[in-house]
PDB file of C-alpha atoms in Angstrom:
ATOM      1  CA  VAL Z   1      -0.048  -0.123  -0.197  1.00 81.00           C
ATOM      2  CA  VAL Z   2       1.319   3.188  -1.208  1.00 87.00           C
ATOM      3  CA  VAL Z   3       1.300   5.771   1.745  1.00 88.00           C
ATOM      4  CA  ASP Z   4       2.655   9.023   0.368  1.00 91.00           C
ATOM      5  CA  ARG Z   5       5.308  10.576  -1.805  1.00 93.00           C
ATOM      6  CA  THR Z   6       8.062  13.114  -1.163  1.00 94.00           C
ATOM      7  CA  GLU Z   7       8.366  16.366  -3.007  1.00 94.00           C
ATOM      8  CA  THR Z   8      10.728  16.345  -6.096  1.00 94.00           C
ATOM      9  CA  ILE Z   9      14.167  18.188  -5.527  1.00 93.00           C
ATOM     10  CA  ASP Z  10      15.944  19.129  -8.675  1.00 91.00           C
ATOM     11  CA  ASN Z  11      19.033  18.504  -9.785  1.00 91.00           C
ATOM     12  CA  THR Z  12      20.985  17.076  -6.793  1.00 92.00           C
ATOM     13  CA  LEU Z  13      22.516  13.440  -5.796  1.00 92.00           C
ATOM     14  CA  ASP Z  14      22.131  14.140  -2.186  1.00 93.00           C
ATOM     15  CA  PRO Z  15      18.548  15.386  -1.629  1.00 94.00           C
ATOM     16  CA  VAL Z  16      17.257  16.198   1.873  1.00 93.00           C
ATOM     17  CA  PHE Z  17      13.651  15.734   2.067  1.00 94.00           C
ATOM     18  CA  GLU Z  18      10.937  18.166   3.840  1.00 91.00           C
ATOM     19  CA  LYS Z  19       7.973  15.800   3.765  1.00 90.00           C
ATOM     20  CA  LYS Z  20       7.196  13.813   6.595  1.00 90.00           C
ATOM     21  CA  PHE Z  21       5.255  10.623   7.069  1.00 91.00           C
ATOM     22  CA  VAL Z  22       3.214  10.116  10.134  1.00 87.00           C
ATOM     23  CA  LEU Z  23       2.743   6.243  11.146  1.00 88.00           C
ATOM     24  CA  GLN Z  24       1.070   4.555  14.014  1.00 85.00           C
ATOM     25  CA  PHE Z  25       3.853   2.341  15.479  1.00 86.00           C
ATOM     26  CA  ARG Z  26       2.621  -0.816  16.881  1.00 84.00           C
ATOM     27  CA  PHE Z  27       5.222  -2.645  19.075  1.00 79.00           C
ATOM     28  CA  GLU Z  28       3.662  -5.775  19.177  1.00 80.00           C
ATOM     29  CA  GLU Z  29       3.578  -6.277  15.221  1.00 86.00           C
ATOM     30  CA  ARG Z  30       6.339  -6.210  12.507  1.00 90.00           C
ATOM     31  CA  GLN Z  31       5.445  -3.375  10.423  1.00 93.00           C
ATOM     32  CA  LEU Z  32       7.446  -3.833   7.056  1.00 95.00           C
ATOM     33  CA  LEU Z  33       8.428  -0.729   5.164  1.00 95.00           C
ATOM     34  CA  LYS Z  34       9.722  -0.012   1.400  1.00 96.00           C
ATOM     35  CA  PHE Z  35      11.198   3.089   0.097  1.00 96.00           C
ATOM     36  CA  GLU Z  36      11.594   3.323  -3.509  1.00 95.00           C
ATOM     37  CA  VAL Z  37      13.409   6.346  -5.249  1.00 95.00           C
ATOM     38  CA  TYR Z  38      12.784   7.810  -8.929  1.00 94.00           C
ATOM     39  CA  ASP Z  39      14.318  10.194 -10.804  1.00 94.00           C
ATOM     40  CA  SER Z  40      11.621  12.710 -12.002  1.00 92.00           C
ATOM     41  CA  ASP Z  41      11.225  13.136 -15.712  1.00 89.00           C
ATOM     42  CA  GLY Z  42       8.187  15.460 -15.484  1.00 88.00           C
ATOM     43  CA  PRO Z  43       4.526  16.265 -13.711  1.00 89.00           C
ATOM     44  CA  SER Z  44       3.362  12.885 -14.734  1.00 91.00           C
ATOM     45  CA  PRO Z  45       1.821  10.900 -11.224  1.00 89.00           C
ATOM     46  CA  ARG Z  46       2.564   7.498 -12.875  1.00 90.00           C
ATOM     47  CA  LEU Z  47       5.798   5.984 -11.474  1.00 90.00           C
ATOM     48  CA  ALA Z  48       6.286   4.168 -14.773  1.00 90.00           C
ATOM     49  CA  ASP Z  49       6.977   7.371 -16.405  1.00 92.00           C
ATOM     50  CA  HIS Z  50      10.042   8.491 -14.356  1.00 93.00           C
ATOM     51  CA  ASP Z  51      13.564   6.430 -14.181  1.00 92.00           C
ATOM     52  CA  TYR Z  52      13.878   3.866 -11.079  1.00 92.00           C
ATOM     53  CA  ILE Z  53      16.971   4.645  -8.940  1.00 93.00           C
ATOM     54  CA  GLY Z  54      16.609   2.010  -6.045  1.00 93.00           C
ATOM     55  CA  VAL Z  55      14.659   0.465  -3.293  1.00 94.00           C
ATOM     56  CA  ALA Z  56      15.152  -0.354   0.294  1.00 95.00           C
ATOM     57  CA  GLU Z  57      13.178  -2.299   2.731  1.00 95.00           C
ATOM     58  CA  CYS Z  58      13.170  -2.518   6.612  1.00 95.00           C
ATOM     59  CA  SER Z  59      10.998  -2.331   9.506  1.00 94.00           C
ATOM     60  CA  LEU Z  60       9.296   0.271  11.268  1.00 93.00           C
ATOM     61  CA  GLY Z  61      10.885  -1.248  14.514  1.00 90.00           C
ATOM     62  CA  GLU Z  62      14.414  -0.861  13.053  1.00 92.00           C
ATOM     63  CA  VAL Z  63      14.115   2.594  12.275  1.00 92.00           C
ATOM     64  CA  VAL Z  64      12.672   3.474  15.774  1.00 88.00           C
ATOM     65  CA  SER Z  65      15.167   1.597  17.728  1.00 87.00           C
ATOM     66  CA  GLN Z  66      17.902   3.863  16.313  1.00 86.00           C
ATOM     67  CA  GLN Z  67      16.570   6.642  18.506  1.00 76.00           C
ATOM     68  CA  GLY Z  68      17.070   9.482  16.266  1.00 79.00           C
ATOM     69  CA  ARG Z  69      20.512   8.595  14.872  1.00 86.00           C
ATOM     70  CA  GLY Z  70      18.898   7.603  11.726  1.00 90.00           C
ATOM     71  CA  LEU Z  71      18.633   4.285   9.949  1.00 93.00           C
ATOM     72  CA  THR Z  72      20.820   3.938   6.828  1.00 94.00           C
ATOM     73  CA  SER Z  73      20.464   1.301   4.287  1.00 94.00           C
ATOM     74  CA  LYS Z  74      21.396   0.536   0.774  1.00 93.00           C
ATOM     75  CA  LEU Z  75      19.493   1.537  -2.443  1.00 93.00           C
ATOM     76  CA  GLU Z  76      19.302  -1.479  -4.187  1.00 90.00           C
ATOM     77  CA  GLY Z  77      19.205  -0.934  -8.070  1.00 84.00           C
ATOM     78  CA  GLU Z  78      18.631  -2.621 -11.214  1.00 76.00           C
ATOM     79  CA  GLY Z  79      20.792  -2.632 -14.409  1.00 64.00           C
ATOM     80  CA  SER Z  80      21.966   0.705 -14.917  1.00 61.00           C
ATOM     81  CA  SER Z  81      20.526   2.255 -12.090  1.00 64.00           C
ATOM     82  CA  ARG Z  82      22.849  -0.124  -9.902  1.00 70.00           C
ATOM     83  CA  ASN Z  83      25.176   1.874  -7.709  1.00 77.00           C
ATOM     84  CA  ASP Z  84      26.622   0.412  -4.556  1.00 77.00           C
ATOM     85  CA  ARG Z  85      27.183   3.714  -2.883  1.00 86.00           C
ATOM     86  CA  GLN Z  86      23.777   4.945  -2.958  1.00 92.00           C
ATOM     87  CA  THR Z  87      22.008   4.695   0.250  1.00 94.00           C
ATOM     88  CA  ILE Z  88      18.924   6.199   2.042  1.00 95.00           C
ATOM     89  CA  THR Z  89      18.567   7.368   5.651  1.00 95.00           C
ATOM     90  CA  VAL Z  90      15.219   7.360   7.823  1.00 95.00           C
ATOM     91  CA  VAL Z  91      14.745   9.099  10.940  1.00 92.00           C
ATOM     92  CA  ALA Z  92      12.084   8.651  13.422  1.00 89.00           C
ATOM     93  CA  GLU Z  93      10.719  10.579  16.215  1.00 85.00           C
ATOM     94  CA  GLU Z  94       7.741  10.049  18.327  1.00 80.00           C
ATOM     95  CA  LEU Z  95       5.331  12.933  18.173  1.00 76.00           C
ATOM     96  CA  LEU Z  96       3.628  14.873  20.868  1.00 73.00           C
ATOM     97  CA  THR Z  97       0.355  16.268  20.500  1.00 74.00           C
ATOM     98  CA  SER Z  98       0.036  20.006  20.496  1.00 80.00           C
ATOM     99  CA  ARG Z  99      -2.739  22.007  19.392  1.00 87.00           C
ATOM    100  CA  GLU Z 100      -0.160  25.249  19.375  1.00 92.00           C
ATOM    101  CA  VAL Z 101       0.268  26.708  15.905  1.00 94.00           C
ATOM    102  CA  LEU Z 102       3.261  29.518  15.374  1.00 96.00           C
ATOM    103  CA  GLY Z 103       3.191  32.014  12.605  1.00 96.00           C
ATOM    104  CA  LEU Z 104       6.077  33.423  11.201  1.00 96.00           C
ATOM    105  CA  GLU Z 105       6.928  36.256   8.487  1.00 97.00           C
ATOM    106  CA  LEU Z 106      10.648  36.295   7.876  1.00 97.00           C
ATOM    107  CA  GLY Z 107      13.008  38.461   5.808  1.00 97.00           C
ATOM    108  CA  ALA Z 108      16.553  39.531   5.360  1.00 97.00           C
ATOM    109  CA  ARG Z 109      18.693  42.252   4.840  1.00 96.00           C
ATOM    110  CA  GLY Z 110      22.394  42.825   3.447  1.00 95.00           C
ATOM    111  CA  LEU Z 111      22.857  39.139   2.556  1.00 96.00           C
ATOM    112  CA  ASP Z 112      26.136  38.302   0.598  1.00 95.00           C
ATOM    113  CA  ARG Z 113      26.045  38.936  -3.211  1.00 93.00           C
ATOM    114  CA  LYS Z 114      26.876  35.368  -4.707  1.00 90.00           C
ATOM    115  CA  ASN Z 115      25.873  36.254  -8.136  1.00 82.00           C
ATOM    116  CA  TRP Z 116      28.378  38.777  -9.455  1.00 71.00           C
ATOM    117  CA  TRP Z 117      27.251  38.537 -13.106  1.00 62.00           C
ATOM    118  CA  GLY Z 118      24.045  40.665 -14.263  1.00 46.00           C
ATOM    119  CA  TRP Z 119      22.887  42.428 -11.282  1.00 61.00           C
ATOM    120  CA  GLY Z 120      25.307  41.207  -8.849  1.00 76.00           C
ATOM    121  CA  SER Z 121      22.878  39.908  -6.373  1.00 89.00           C
ATOM    122  CA  SER Z 122      21.769  36.641  -4.972  1.00 93.00           C
ATOM    123  CA  ASP Z 123      18.419  34.299  -5.394  1.00 94.00           C
ATOM    124  CA  PRO Z 124      18.033  33.561  -1.741  1.00 96.00           C
ATOM    125  CA  PHE Z 125      15.664  30.922  -0.087  1.00 97.00           C
ATOM    126  CA  LEU Z 126      15.417  29.872   3.241  1.00 97.00           C
ATOM    127  CA  THR Z 127      15.608  26.384   5.120  1.00 97.00           C
ATOM    128  CA  VAL Z 128      14.250  25.753   8.631  1.00 97.00           C
ATOM    129  CA  SER Z 129      15.378  22.662  10.432  1.00 96.00           C
ATOM    130  CA  ARG Z 130      15.051  21.224  14.015  1.00 94.00           C
ATOM    131  CA  ALA Z 131      17.906  19.413  16.054  1.00 92.00           C
ATOM    132  CA  GLY Z 132      17.423  15.826  16.610  1.00 82.00           C
ATOM    133  CA  GLU Z 133      19.356  13.563  18.956  1.00 71.00           C
ATOM    134  CA  HIS Z 134      22.873  12.606  17.886  1.00 73.00           C
ATOM    135  CA  GLY Z 135      23.385  15.565  15.699  1.00 78.00           C
ATOM    136  CA  VAL Z 136      20.577  14.887  13.142  1.00 86.00           C
ATOM    137  CA  TRP Z 137      19.005  17.790  11.575  1.00 92.00           C
ATOM    138  CA  VAL Z 138      15.528  17.368  10.118  1.00 91.00           C
ATOM    139  CA  VAL Z 139      14.453  19.671   7.208  1.00 94.00           C
ATOM    140  CA  VAL Z 140      10.825  21.229   8.445  1.00 94.00           C
ATOM    141  CA  HIS Z 141      10.319  23.869   5.702  1.00 95.00           C
ATOM    142  CA  ARG Z 142      11.800  25.618   2.820  1.00 95.00           C
ATOM    143  CA  SER Z 143      10.613  28.856   1.542  1.00 96.00           C
ATOM    144  CA  GLU Z 144      10.165  30.031  -2.193  1.00 96.00           C
ATOM    145  CA  VAL Z 145      13.052  31.402  -4.112  1.00 96.00           C
ATOM    146  CA  ILE Z 146      13.317  35.232  -4.297  1.00 96.00           C
ATOM    147  CA  LYS Z 147      15.281  36.107  -7.534  1.00 94.00           C
ATOM    148  CA  ALA Z 148      17.951  38.894  -7.330  1.00 92.00           C
ATOM    149  CA  ASN Z 149      17.324  40.342  -4.035  1.00 94.00           C
ATOM    150  CA  THR Z 150      19.545  40.545  -1.001  1.00 94.00           C
ATOM    151  CA  SER Z 151      16.950  41.859   1.185  1.00 96.00           C
ATOM    152  CA  PRO Z 152      13.968  39.525   0.505  1.00 96.00           C
ATOM    153  CA  SER Z 153      10.933  39.038   2.362  1.00 97.00           C
ATOM    154  CA  TRP Z 154       9.507  35.429   2.252  1.00 97.00           C
ATOM    155  CA  PRO Z 155       5.906  34.637   2.385  1.00 96.00           C
ATOM    156  CA  ALA Z 156       4.471  34.089   5.812  1.00 96.00           C
ATOM    157  CA  ALA Z 157       4.358  30.649   7.137  1.00 96.00           C
ATOM    158  CA  THR Z 158       2.297  28.735   9.421  1.00 95.00           C
ATOM    159  CA  PHE Z 159       3.755  25.694  11.433  1.00 94.00           C
ATOM    160  CA  SER Z 160       1.967  23.253  14.007  1.00 92.00           C
ATOM    161  CA  MET Z 161       4.357  22.931  16.945  1.00 93.00           C
ATOM    162  CA  THR Z 162       4.325  19.453  16.795  1.00 90.00           C
ATOM    163  CA  SER Z 163       5.900  19.428  13.119  1.00 89.00           C
ATOM    164  CA  LEU Z 164       8.182  22.212  13.924  1.00 93.00           C
ATOM    165  CA  CYS Z 165       9.661  21.407  17.311  1.00 92.00           C
ATOM    166  CA  ASN Z 166       7.840  18.350  18.535  1.00 89.00           C
ATOM    167  CA  ALA Z 167       5.982  20.727  21.228  1.00 89.00           C
ATOM    168  CA  ASP Z 168       9.385  21.922  22.623  1.00 91.00           C
ATOM    169  CA  HIS Z 169       9.921  25.867  22.642  1.00 93.00           C
ATOM    170  CA  HIS Z 170      13.357  25.280  23.564  1.00 93.00           C
ATOM    171  CA  ARG Z 171      14.455  22.720  20.850  1.00 93.00           C
ATOM    172  CA  THR Z 172      17.162  24.319  18.676  1.00 95.00           C
ATOM    173  CA  LEU Z 173      15.924  25.260  15.169  1.00 97.00           C
ATOM    174  CA  ARG Z 174      18.126  26.564  12.302  1.00 97.00           C
ATOM    175  CA  PHE Z 175      17.406  29.177   9.922  1.00 98.00           C
ATOM    176  CA  SER Z 176      19.657  28.436   6.814  1.00 97.00           C
ATOM    177  CA  VAL Z 177      19.929  31.147   3.903  1.00 98.00           C
ATOM    178  CA  ASP Z 178      21.264  29.579   0.449  1.00 97.00           C
ATOM    179  CA  ASP Z 179      21.805  31.346  -3.254  1.00 96.00           C
ATOM    180  CA  TRP Z 180      19.460  29.467  -5.287  1.00 95.00           C
ATOM    181  CA  GLU Z 181      21.367  27.853  -8.548  1.00 92.00           C
ATOM    182  CA  ALA Z 182      19.456  26.218 -11.508  1.00 89.00           C
ATOM    183  CA  SER Z 183      22.225  22.955 -11.338  1.00 89.00           C
ATOM    184  CA  GLY Z 184      21.213  22.385  -7.833  1.00 89.00           C
ATOM    185  CA  SER Z 185      24.969  23.470  -6.616  1.00 91.00           C
ATOM    186  CA  HIS Z 186      23.294  25.953  -4.132  1.00 94.00           C
ATOM    187  CA  GLN Z 187      25.598  28.175  -2.462  1.00 95.00           C
ATOM    188  CA  HIS Z 188      25.386  28.894   1.265  1.00 97.00           C
ATOM    189  CA  ILE Z 189      25.068  32.455   2.545  1.00 97.00           C
ATOM    190  CA  GLY Z 190      24.581  32.143   6.341  1.00 97.00           C
ATOM    191  CA  GLU Z 191      22.806  30.564   9.143  1.00 97.00           C
ATOM    192  CA  VAL Z 192      21.735  31.218  12.620  1.00 97.00           C
ATOM    193  CA  ASP Z 193      20.406  28.716  15.377  1.00 97.00           C
ATOM    194  CA  THR Z 194      17.497  29.797  17.760  1.00 96.00           C
ATOM    195  CA  CYS Z 195      14.114  28.573  19.222  1.00 95.00           C
ATOM    196  CA  VAL Z 196      10.892  29.335  19.366  1.00 95.00           C
ATOM    197  CA  ALA Z 197      11.053  30.847  23.263  1.00 94.00           C
ATOM    198  CA  GLU Z 198      13.618  33.178  21.697  1.00 94.00           C
ATOM    199  CA  LEU Z 199      11.708  34.378  18.815  1.00 95.00           C
ATOM    200  CA  LEU Z 200       8.486  34.741  20.997  1.00 94.00           C
ATOM    201  CA  ASP Z 201      10.738  36.719  23.544  1.00 92.00           C
ATOM    202  CA  GLY Z 202      11.123  39.419  20.748  1.00 88.00           C
ATOM    203  CA  ARG Z 203      14.395  38.648  18.823  1.00 84.00           C
ATOM    204  CA  ALA Z 204      13.795  40.556  15.732  1.00 91.00           C
ATOM    205  CA  GLU Z 205      17.222  40.580  14.132  1.00 95.00           C
ATOM    206  CA  LEU Z 206      19.262  37.811  13.981  1.00 96.00           C
ATOM    207  CA  PRO Z 207      22.821  37.850  12.458  1.00 97.00           C
ATOM    208  CA  LEU Z 208      23.602  35.123   9.832  1.00 97.00           C
ATOM    209  CA  VAL Z 209      27.035  33.682   9.934  1.00 97.00           C
ATOM    210  CA  ASN Z 210      28.844  31.751   7.322  1.00 96.00           C
ATOM    211  CA  GLY Z 211      31.306  29.276   9.126  1.00 95.00           C
ATOM    212  CA  LYS Z 212      33.834  28.856   6.270  1.00 94.00           C
ATOM    213  CA  LYS Z 213      34.070  32.734   5.654  1.00 94.00           C
ATOM    214  CA  LYS Z 214      34.259  33.425   9.239  1.00 94.00           C
ATOM    215  CA  GLN Z 215      37.034  31.064   9.543  1.00 94.00           C
ATOM    216  CA  LYS Z 216      38.769  32.895   6.589  1.00 94.00           C
ATOM    217  CA  GLN Z 217      38.457  36.590   7.766  1.00 94.00           C
ATOM    218  CA  GLY Z 218      39.101  36.019  11.265  1.00 92.00           C
ATOM    219  CA  GLU Z 219      38.097  39.137  13.606  1.00 91.00           C
ATOM    220  CA  LYS Z 220      37.205  41.599  10.416  1.00 94.00           C
ATOM    221  CA  TYR Z 221      34.196  39.218   9.671  1.00 95.00           C
ATOM    222  CA  LYS Z 222      30.848  40.500  10.890  1.00 94.00           C
ATOM    223  CA  ASN Z 223      28.138  38.615   9.354  1.00 96.00           C
ATOM    224  CA  SER Z 224      26.657  37.532   5.954  1.00 96.00           C
ATOM    225  CA  GLY Z 225      23.563  39.600   6.398  1.00 96.00           C
ATOM    226  CA  VAL Z 226      20.621  39.758   8.880  1.00 97.00           C
ATOM    227  CA  LEU Z 227      17.579  37.516   9.428  1.00 97.00           C
ATOM    228  CA  LEU Z 228      14.522  39.688   9.895  1.00 97.00           C
ATOM    229  CA  VAL Z 229      11.498  38.359  12.085  1.00 96.00           C
ATOM    230  CA  HIS Z 230       8.698  40.634  10.933  1.00 96.00           C
ATOM    231  CA  LYS Z 231       5.950  38.855  12.873  1.00 95.00           C
ATOM    232  CA  CYS Z 232       6.067  35.731  15.302  1.00 96.00           C
ATOM    233  CA  SER Z 233       2.778  34.811  16.750  1.00 95.00           C
ATOM    234  CA  LEU Z 234       1.674  31.862  18.871  1.00 94.00           C
ATOM    235  CA  GLU Z 235      -1.870  30.644  19.022  1.00 93.00           C
ATOM    236  CA  VAL Z 236      -3.849  27.653  20.108  1.00 89.00           C
ATOM    237  CA  ARG Z 237      -6.303  26.159  17.815  1.00 87.00           C
ATOM    238  CA  PRO Z 238      -9.038  24.025  19.337  1.00 84.00           C
ATOM    239  CA  THR Z 239     -10.147  20.891  18.199  1.00 78.00           C
ATOM    240  CA  PHE Z 240     -13.418  19.467  17.100  1.00 76.00           C
ATOM    241  CA  LEU Z 241     -13.793  17.682  20.293  1.00 69.00           C
ATOM    242  CA  ASP Z 242     -13.077  21.407  22.361  1.00 79.00           C
ATOM    243  CA  TYR Z 243     -15.914  22.659  20.071  1.00 81.00           C
ATOM    244  CA  ILE Z 244     -18.422  20.128  21.096  1.00 76.00           C
ATOM    245  CA  SER Z 245     -17.412  20.062  24.717  1.00 77.00           C
ATOM    246  CA  GLY Z 246     -17.932  23.749  24.817  1.00 84.00           C
ATOM    247  CA  GLY Z 247     -21.533  23.436  23.877  1.00 86.00           C
ATOM    248  CA  THR Z 248     -21.350  23.639  20.042  1.00 86.00           C
ATOM    249  CA  GLU Z 249     -24.449  22.233  18.305  1.00 87.00           C
ATOM    250  CA  LEU Z 250     -24.863  20.494  15.273  1.00 83.00           C
ATOM    251  CA  SER Z 251     -27.678  19.780  12.926  1.00 88.00           C
ATOM    252  CA  PHE Z 252     -27.150  17.537   9.842  1.00 86.00           C
ATOM    253  CA  THR Z 253     -29.054  15.201   7.557  1.00 92.00           C
ATOM    254  CA  VAL Z 254     -27.717  11.683   6.603  1.00 90.00           C
ATOM    255  CA  ALA Z 255     -28.823  10.476   3.207  1.00 90.00           C
ATOM    256  CA  ILE Z 256     -28.040   6.879   1.767  1.00 86.00           C
ATOM    257  CA  ASP Z 257     -27.943   6.426  -2.086  1.00 84.00           C
ATOM    258  CA  PHE Z 258     -29.249   2.889  -2.965  1.00 85.00           C
ATOM    259  CA  THR Z 259     -28.358   3.504  -6.856  1.00 85.00           C
ATOM    260  CA  ALA Z 260     -27.768   0.172  -8.073  1.00 84.00           C
ATOM    261  CA  SER Z 261     -24.470   1.189 -10.360  1.00 84.00           C
ATOM    262  CA  ASN Z 262     -22.976   2.026  -6.807  1.00 77.00           C
ATOM    263  CA  GLY Z 263     -22.745  -1.982  -6.324  1.00 77.00           C
ATOM    264  CA  SER Z 264     -23.581  -3.967  -3.012  1.00 71.00           C
TER     265      SER Z 264
END
């Protein structure tokens, strides 16, 4: 049974997917998983229209037992797609239920210029990752690319606290800004680590640091731009059960279609 598919990441041999899969872990059962990887050749939803790369199989229990380190398995290919070095890493984490939702409006100012031809600018996009155990970073969100702009404002984004930081306001979040390249070889501009608690506390300007550039320039280095928090708000969204327990009344009509063409 197909559970879901990830997004497509263009022109890279080392993709880190944003898409998450929520599964019910049953300790007493052996829940087998199969991961199939394809090279996208267009918008067609049919897998047969894309180039097959490889497959890996394991159990959900094997992934969970790694306790956040991630389970790395070899991707077994066939024929021309066979590559003994290709692997897939799957990271699992228990989700804590949270009704909190975080709204963020982010921008940047004074980013490094990576494209010296043309206008001498950058095409920045933002990646948000959360810290996991054993040094593993999990991508939570990628923004759209803002072309030719060193002071971009990205569209507002809304995150459930479960997906963003597993309901932990002090879990480290990494905001990383990169210059987009059509080849997939994106150039790193800078990054900053923070957490939801600090964002809610009013940190409006966060310096973006490029580690390699800082090491090269030493004390002369200040930053590679500033991440701007235009808006940060936290709200609790009630569940359907909250509405019912609060006295909400529902009126509805049920109809059953016994048309013969529907089958038994």
